[in-house]
């Protein structure tokens, strides 16, 4: 990671902690790892210490398909960082992952024009290596077929 990072070139970077580190490590390896409960099998995002469904503390990262649909989205006109101001228009979205109802994550939709995005659009994960240490999970339209 460069010593002095130009805020125009880098989005706000995550600060992984004990709970989120497995997620970000997975991204670095271009794998989408979502916390899953060993007892009830439900997925949990963002990561927690206790399963919200059965109160188990037996939680572990589990690789998911990376496929989902656009649950909702917006095209921000007044972004709050230099990085995103330079990239208007872009799509800020909530993607529903296919593994489980209500399993959602905040992300950006990329590799298509903002006006092509719609609610229910099939998408799949793609990874943006921002620095040597940080990779962001973004989503793009699912390839036909
Ligand atoms: Zn559980």
mmCIF file of N, CA and C in Angstrom, residues 55-145:
data_model
loop_
_atom_site.group_PDB
_atom_site.id
_atom_site.type_symbol
_atom_site.label_atom_id
_atom_site.label_comp_id
_atom_site.label_asym_id
_atom_site.label_seq_id
_atom_site.Cartn_x
_atom_site.Cartn_y
_atom_site.Cartn_z
ATOM 1 N N UNK A 55 -28.802 -18.283 18.384
ATOM 2 C CA UNK A 55 -27.934 -17.842 19.478
ATOM 3 C C UNK A 55 -26.670 -18.686 19.649
ATOM 4 N N UNK A 56 -26.372 -19.518 18.675
ATOM 5 C CA UNK A 56 -25.124 -20.280 18.724
ATOM 6 C C UNK A 56 -23.932 -19.344 18.522
ATOM 7 N N UNK A 57 -22.815 -19.717 19.120
ATOM 8 C CA UNK A 57 -21.575 -18.969 18.868
ATOM 9 C C UNK A 57 -20.663 -19.748 17.925
ATOM 10 N N UNK A 58 -21.176 -20.856 17.399
ATOM 11 C CA UNK A 58 -20.393 -21.669 16.468
ATOM 12 C C UNK A 58 -20.598 -21.147 15.050
ATOM 13 N N UNK A 59 -19.852 -20.086 14.732
ATOM 14 C CA UNK A 59 -19.995 -19.428 13.438
ATOM 15 C C UNK A 59 -18.680 -19.534 12.682
ATOM 16 N N UNK A 60 -18.784 -19.712 11.375
ATOM 17 C CA UNK A 60 -17.570 -19.850 10.577
ATOM 18 C C UNK A 60 -17.791 -19.269 9.191
ATOM 19 N N UNK A 61 -16.685 -18.835 8.537
ATOM 20 C CA UNK A 61 -16.837 -18.344 7.170
ATOM 21 C C UNK A 61 -17.166 -19.497 6.225
ATOM 22 N N UNK A 62 -18.028 -19.216 5.267
ATOM 23 C CA UNK A 62 -18.446 -20.247 4.325
ATOM 24 C C UNK A 62 -18.507 -19.622 2.938
ATOM 25 N N UNK A 63 -17.905 -20.270 1.977
ATOM 26 C CA UNK A 63 -17.886 -19.699 0.626
ATOM 27 C C UNK A 63 -19.265 -19.833 -0.024
ATOM 28 N N UNK A 64 -19.723 -18.739 -0.621
ATOM 29 C CA UNK A 64 -21.000 -18.750 -1.337
ATOM 30 C C UNK A 64 -20.732 -18.599 -2.834
ATOM 31 N N UNK A 65 -21.807 -18.760 -3.613
ATOM 32 C CA UNK A 65 -21.656 -18.798 -5.077
ATOM 33 C C UNK A 65 -21.227 -17.463 -5.673
ATOM 34 N N UNK A 66 -21.589 -16.377 -4.994
ATOM 35 C CA UNK A 66 -21.313 -15.059 -5.574
ATOM 36 C C UNK A 66 -22.397 -14.609 -6.531
ATOM 37 N N UNK A 67 -23.458 -15.395 -6.637
ATOM 38 C CA UNK A 67 -24.577 -15.015 -7.507
ATOM 39 C C UNK A 67 -25.737 -14.449 -6.684
ATOM 40 N N UNK A 68 -26.449 -13.521 -7.292
ATOM 41 C CA UNK A 68 -27.591 -12.939 -6.608
ATOM 42 C C UNK A 68 -28.375 -12.055 -7.544
ATOM 43 N N UNK A 69 -29.225 -11.229 -6.954
ATOM 44 C CA UNK A 69 -30.013 -10.285 -7.745
ATOM 45 C C UNK A 69 -29.970 -8.917 -7.070
ATOM 46 N N UNK A 70 -30.168 -7.884 -7.878
ATOM 47 C CA UNK A 70 -30.219 -6.526 -7.333
ATOM 48 C C UNK A 70 -31.511 -6.392 -6.532
ATOM 49 N N UNK A 71 -31.370 -6.127 -5.237
ATOM 50 C CA UNK A 71 -32.526 -5.973 -4.348
ATOM 51 C C UNK A 71 -33.045 -4.541 -4.428
ATOM 52 N N UNK A 72 -32.127 -3.589 -4.415
ATOM 53 C CA UNK A 72 -32.460 -2.189 -4.637
ATOM 54 C C UNK A 72 -31.175 -1.452 -4.994
ATOM 55 N N UNK A 73 -31.304 -0.253 -5.514
ATOM 56 C CA UNK A 73 -30.104 0.477 -5.906
ATOM 57 C C UNK A 73 -30.402 1.962 -6.012
ATOM 58 N N UNK A 74 -29.347 2.745 -6.070
ATOM 59 C CA UNK A 74 -29.481 4.167 -6.359
ATOM 60 C C UNK A 74 -28.249 4.624 -7.129
ATOM 61 N N UNK A 75 -28.386 5.768 -7.747
ATOM 62 C CA UNK A 75 -27.268 6.383 -8.457
ATOM 63 C C UNK A 75 -26.991 7.706 -7.744
ATOM 64 N N UNK A 76 -26.045 7.703 -6.803
ATOM 65 C CA UNK A 76 -25.792 8.910 -6.014
ATOM 66 C C UNK A 76 -25.303 10.059 -6.893
ATOM 67 N N UNK A 77 -25.867 11.234 -6.668
ATOM 68 C CA UNK A 77 -25.450 12.410 -7.431
ATOM 69 C C UNK A 77 -24.472 13.278 -6.653
ATOM 70 N N UNK A 78 -24.460 13.121 -5.341
ATOM 71 C CA UNK A 78 -23.546 13.904 -4.513
ATOM 72 C C UNK A 78 -22.762 12.983 -3.586
ATOM 73 N N UNK A 79 -21.821 12.244 -4.166
ATOM 74 C CA UNK A 79 -21.016 11.336 -3.331
ATOM 75 C C UNK A 79 -20.200 12.118 -2.311
ATOM 76 N N UNK A 80 -19.815 11.433 -1.244
ATOM 77 C CA UNK A 80 -19.160 12.108 -0.135
ATOM 78 C C UNK A 80 -17.668 11.849 -0.073
ATOM 79 N N UNK A 81 -17.105 11.227 -1.120
ATOM 80 C CA UNK A 81 -15.646 11.096 -1.149
ATOM 81 C C UNK A 81 -15.135 11.459 -2.533
ATOM 82 N N UNK A 82 -13.879 11.884 -2.582
ATOM 83 C CA UNK A 82 -13.269 12.282 -3.852
ATOM 84 C C UNK A 82 -13.278 11.129 -4.853
ATOM 85 N N UNK A 83 -13.030 9.928 -4.342
ATOM 86 C CA UNK A 83 -13.001 8.751 -5.220
ATOM 87 C C UNK A 83 -14.327 8.592 -5.952
ATOM 88 N N UNK A 84 -15.431 8.666 -5.225
ATOM 89 C CA UNK A 84 -16.739 8.447 -5.852
ATOM 90 C C UNK A 84 -17.202 9.663 -6.648
ATOM 91 N N UNK A 85 -16.807 10.862 -6.216
ATOM 92 C CA UNK A 85 -17.168 12.055 -6.996
ATOM 93 C C UNK A 85 -16.628 11.945 -8.417
ATOM 94 N N UNK A 86 -15.420 11.400 -8.538
ATOM 95 C CA UNK A 86 -14.786 11.252 -9.841
ATOM 96 C C UNK A 86 -15.491 10.189 -10.693
ATOM 97 N N UNK A 87 -16.280 9.331 -10.057
ATOM 98 C CA UNK A 87 -16.867 8.195 -10.768
ATOM 99 C C UNK A 87 -18.368 8.324 -11.036
ATOM 100 N N UNK A 88 -18.952 9.471 -10.737
ATOM 101 C CA UNK A 88 -20.366 9.703 -11.042
ATOM 102 C C UNK A 88 -20.559 9.635 -12.560
ATOM 103 N N UNK A 89 -21.587 8.962 -13.088
ATOM 104 C CA UNK A 89 -22.563 8.202 -12.320
ATOM 105 C C UNK A 89 -22.084 6.770 -12.064
ATOM 106 N N UNK A 90 -22.381 6.267 -10.884
ATOM 107 C CA UNK A 90 -22.090 4.874 -10.555
ATOM 108 C C UNK A 90 -23.286 4.333 -9.792
ATOM 109 N N UNK A 91 -23.292 3.033 -9.551
ATOM 110 C CA UNK A 91 -24.459 2.411 -8.926
ATOM 111 C C UNK A 91 -24.101 1.860 -7.552
ATOM 112 N N UNK A 92 -24.791 2.373 -6.548
ATOM 113 C CA UNK A 92 -24.710 1.858 -5.187
ATOM 114 C C UNK A 92 -25.913 0.932 -5.018
ATOM 115 N N UNK A 93 -25.666 -0.300 -4.602
ATOM 116 C CA UNK A 93 -26.760 -1.270 -4.604
ATOM 117 C C UNK A 93 -26.737 -2.161 -3.369
ATOM 118 N N UNK A 94 -27.892 -2.754 -3.115
ATOM 119 C CA UNK A 94 -27.977 -3.868 -2.180
ATOM 120 C C UNK A 94 -28.276 -5.093 -3.031
ATOM 121 N N UNK A 95 -27.399 -6.087 -2.920
ATOM 122 C CA UNK A 95 -27.565 -7.325 -3.670
ATOM 123 C C UNK A 95 -28.034 -8.423 -2.722
ATOM 124 N N UNK A 96 -29.061 -9.136 -3.147
ATOM 125 C CA UNK A 96 -29.562 -10.286 -2.394
ATOM 126 C C UNK A 96 -28.849 -11.526 -2.921
ATOM 127 N N UNK A 97 -28.119 -12.198 -2.058
ATOM 128 C CA UNK A 97 -27.391 -13.397 -2.472
ATOM 129 C C UNK A 97 -28.354 -14.578 -2.599
ATOM 130 N N UNK A 98 -28.040 -15.488 -3.522
ATOM 131 C CA UNK A 98 -28.992 -16.558 -3.839
ATOM 132 C C UNK A 98 -29.103 -17.631 -2.762
ATOM 133 N N UNK A 99 -28.125 -17.674 -1.851
ATOM 134 C CA UNK A 99 -28.091 -18.760 -0.876
ATOM 135 C C UNK A 99 -29.271 -18.761 0.098
ATOM 136 N N UNK A 100 -29.769 -17.536 0.406
ATOM 137 C CA UNK A 100 -30.772 -17.482 1.471
ATOM 138 C C UNK A 100 -31.579 -16.195 1.354
ATOM 139 N N UNK A 101 -32.867 -16.284 1.613
ATOM 140 C CA UNK A 101 -33.720 -15.098 1.607
ATOM 141 C C UNK A 101 -33.222 -14.132 2.681
ATOM 142 N N UNK A 102 -33.205 -12.885 2.377
ATOM 143 C CA UNK A 102 -32.779 -11.809 3.290
ATOM 144 C C UNK A 102 -31.280 -11.762 3.539
ATOM 145 N N UNK A 103 -30.487 -12.517 2.782
ATOM 146 C CA UNK A 103 -29.023 -12.427 2.888
ATOM 147 C C UNK A 103 -28.571 -11.401 1.845
ATOM 148 N N UNK A 104 -28.187 -10.236 2.340
ATOM 149 C CA UNK A 104 -27.936 -9.117 1.430
ATOM 150 C C UNK A 104 -26.626 -8.430 1.771
ATOM 151 N N UNK A 105 -26.062 -7.766 0.782
ATOM 152 C CA UNK A 105 -24.870 -6.968 1.038
ATOM 153 C C UNK A 105 -24.861 -5.688 0.210
ATOM 154 N N UNK A 106 -24.251 -4.663 0.776
ATOM 155 C CA UNK A 106 -24.116 -3.372 0.091
ATOM 156 C C UNK A 106 -22.892 -3.444 -0.808
ATOM 157 N N UNK A 107 -23.024 -2.943 -2.029
ATOM 158 C CA UNK A 107 -21.946 -3.069 -2.992
ATOM 159 C C UNK A 107 -22.145 -2.057 -4.120
ATOM 160 N N UNK A 108 -21.329 -2.161 -5.124
ATOM 161 C CA UNK A 108 -21.513 -1.380 -6.353
ATOM 162 C C UNK A 108 -21.772 -2.354 -7.496
ATOM 163 N N UNK A 109 -22.589 -1.914 -8.460
ATOM 164 C CA UNK A 109 -22.787 -2.686 -9.686
ATOM 165 C C UNK A 109 -21.864 -2.069 -10.730
ATOM 166 N N UNK A 110 -21.057 -2.903 -11.351
ATOM 167 C CA UNK A 110 -20.063 -2.423 -12.309
ATOM 168 C C UNK A 110 -20.198 -3.201 -13.627
ATOM 169 N N UNK A 111 -19.414 -2.765 -14.603
ATOM 170 C CA UNK A 111 -19.354 -3.422 -15.915
ATOM 171 C C UNK A 111 -20.672 -3.353 -16.673
ATOM 172 N N UNK A 112 -21.458 -2.295 -16.408
ATOM 173 C CA UNK A 112 -22.633 -1.998 -17.213
ATOM 174 C C UNK A 112 -22.963 -0.529 -16.991
ATOM 175 N N UNK A 113 -23.822 0.017 -17.847
ATOM 176 C CA UNK A 113 -24.225 1.412 -17.677
ATOM 177 C C UNK A 113 -25.229 1.505 -16.532
ATOM 178 N N UNK A 114 -25.162 2.569 -15.741
ATOM 179 C CA UNK A 114 -26.103 2.701 -14.620
ATOM 180 C C UNK A 114 -27.567 2.567 -15.043
ATOM 181 N N UNK A 115 -27.921 3.091 -16.224
ATOM 182 C CA UNK A 115 -29.325 3.031 -16.636
ATOM 183 C C UNK A 115 -29.767 1.618 -17.033
ATOM 184 N N UNK A 116 -28.824 0.687 -17.132
ATOM 185 C CA UNK A 116 -29.180 -0.703 -17.448
ATOM 186 C C UNK A 116 -29.555 -1.510 -16.206
ATOM 187 N N UNK A 117 -29.243 -0.962 -15.028
ATOM 188 C CA UNK A 117 -29.501 -1.704 -13.783
ATOM 189 C C UNK A 117 -30.982 -1.645 -13.430
ATOM 190 N N UNK A 118 -31.532 -2.764 -12.973
ATOM 191 C CA UNK A 118 -32.933 -2.799 -12.532
ATOM 192 C C UNK A 118 -33.069 -3.750 -11.337
ATOM 193 N N UNK A 119 -34.127 -3.539 -10.570
ATOM 194 C CA UNK A 119 -34.398 -4.405 -9.420
ATOM 195 C C UNK A 119 -34.736 -5.797 -9.936
ATOM 196 N N UNK A 120 -34.067 -6.796 -9.370
ATOM 197 C CA UNK A 120 -34.252 -8.171 -9.817
ATOM 198 C C UNK A 120 -33.214 -8.612 -10.833
ATOM 199 N N UNK A 121 -32.333 -7.706 -11.234
ATOM 200 C CA UNK A 121 -31.305 -8.021 -12.234
ATOM 201 C C UNK A 121 -30.344 -9.089 -11.686
ATOM 202 N N UNK A 122 -30.111 -10.167 -12.446
ATOM 203 C CA UNK A 122 -29.152 -11.182 -12.013
ATOM 204 C C UNK A 122 -27.721 -10.623 -12.071
ATOM 205 N N UNK A 123 -26.993 -10.821 -10.996
ATOM 206 C CA UNK A 123 -25.620 -10.314 -10.923
ATOM 207 C C UNK A 123 -24.714 -11.379 -10.308
ATOM 208 N N UNK A 124 -23.425 -11.186 -10.510
ATOM 209 C CA UNK A 124 -22.446 -12.093 -9.906
ATOM 210 C C UNK A 124 -21.260 -11.279 -9.416
ATOM 211 N N UNK A 125 -20.583 -11.826 -8.427
ATOM 212 C CA UNK A 125 -19.496 -11.085 -7.807
ATOM 213 C C UNK A 125 -18.302 -10.968 -8.756
ATOM 214 N N UNK A 126 -17.602 -9.869 -8.627
ATOM 215 C CA UNK A 126 -16.322 -9.669 -9.276
ATOM 216 C C UNK A 126 -15.467 -8.928 -8.268
ATOM 217 N N UNK A 127 -14.163 -9.095 -8.343
ATOM 218 C CA UNK A 127 -13.321 -8.538 -7.279
ATOM 219 C C UNK A 127 -12.410 -7.445 -7.822
ATOM 220 N N UNK A 128 -12.351 -6.351 -7.080
ATOM 221 C CA UNK A 128 -11.485 -5.231 -7.439
ATOM 222 C C UNK A 128 -10.329 -5.175 -6.441
ATOM 223 N N UNK A 129 -9.132 -5.469 -6.934
ATOM 224 C CA UNK A 129 -7.943 -5.383 -6.086
ATOM 225 C C UNK A 129 -7.546 -3.912 -5.979
ATOM 226 N N UNK A 130 -7.840 -3.306 -4.845
ATOM 227 C CA UNK A 130 -7.604 -1.874 -4.668
ATOM 228 C C UNK A 130 -6.154 -1.611 -4.274
ATOM 229 N N UNK A 131 -5.651 -2.390 -3.336
ATOM 230 C CA UNK A 131 -4.254 -2.311 -2.911
ATOM 231 C C UNK A 131 -3.754 -3.753 -2.768
ATOM 232 N N UNK A 132 -2.503 -3.898 -2.340
ATOM 233 C CA UNK A 132 -1.999 -5.258 -2.100
ATOM 234 C C UNK A 132 -2.773 -5.942 -0.973
ATOM 235 N N UNK A 133 -3.330 -5.139 -0.073
ATOM 236 C CA UNK A 133 -3.990 -5.698 1.108
ATOM 237 C C UNK A 133 -5.512 -5.709 1.028
ATOM 238 N N UNK A 134 -6.059 -4.919 0.143
ATOM 239 C CA UNK A 134 -7.516 -4.744 0.148
ATOM 240 C C UNK A 134 -8.117 -5.060 -1.214
ATOM 241 N N UNK A 135 -9.098 -5.947 -1.195
ATOM 242 C CA UNK A 135 -9.877 -6.282 -2.383
ATOM 243 C C UNK A 135 -11.347 -6.079 -2.045
ATOM 244 N N UNK A 136 -12.062 -5.391 -2.932
ATOM 245 C CA UNK A 136 -13.478 -5.122 -2.695
ATOM 246 C C UNK A 136 -14.342 -6.047 -3.549
ATOM 247 N N UNK A 137 -15.411 -6.589 -2.951
ATOM 248 C CA UNK A 137 -16.354 -7.392 -3.738
ATOM 249 C C UNK A 137 -17.383 -6.488 -4.401
ATOM 250 N N UNK A 138 -17.405 -6.492 -5.710
ATOM 251 C CA UNK A 138 -18.383 -5.728 -6.484
ATOM 252 C C UNK A 138 -19.225 -6.737 -7.263
ATOM 253 N N UNK A 139 -20.276 -6.247 -7.912
ATOM 254 C CA UNK A 139 -21.122 -7.165 -8.665
ATOM 255 C C UNK A 139 -21.311 -6.647 -10.083
ATOM 256 N N UNK A 140 -21.430 -7.572 -11.014
ATOM 257 C CA UNK A 140 -21.614 -7.244 -12.426
ATOM 258 C C UNK A 140 -22.766 -8.090 -12.964
ATOM 259 N N UNK A 141 -23.335 -7.679 -14.101
ATOM 260 C CA UNK A 141 -24.421 -8.483 -14.671
ATOM 261 C C UNK A 141 -23.948 -9.922 -14.908
ATOM 262 N N UNK A 142 -24.820 -10.877 -14.609
ATOM 263 C CA UNK A 142 -24.485 -12.275 -14.851
ATOM 264 C C UNK A 142 -24.368 -12.508 -16.346
ATOM 265 N N UNK A 143 -23.306 -13.205 -16.723
ATOM 266 C CA UNK A 143 -23.109 -13.497 -18.141
ATOM 267 C C UNK A 143 -24.260 -14.358 -18.644
ATOM 268 N N UNK A 144 -24.798 -14.047 -19.850
ATOM 269 C CA UNK A 144 -25.898 -14.851 -20.394
ATOM 270 C C UNK A 144 -25.472 -16.305 -20.573
ATOM 271 N N UNK A 145 -26.437 -17.198 -20.418
ATOM 272 C CA UNK A 145 -26.142 -18.628 -20.590
ATOM 273 C C UNK A 145 -25.574 -19.132 -19.336
#
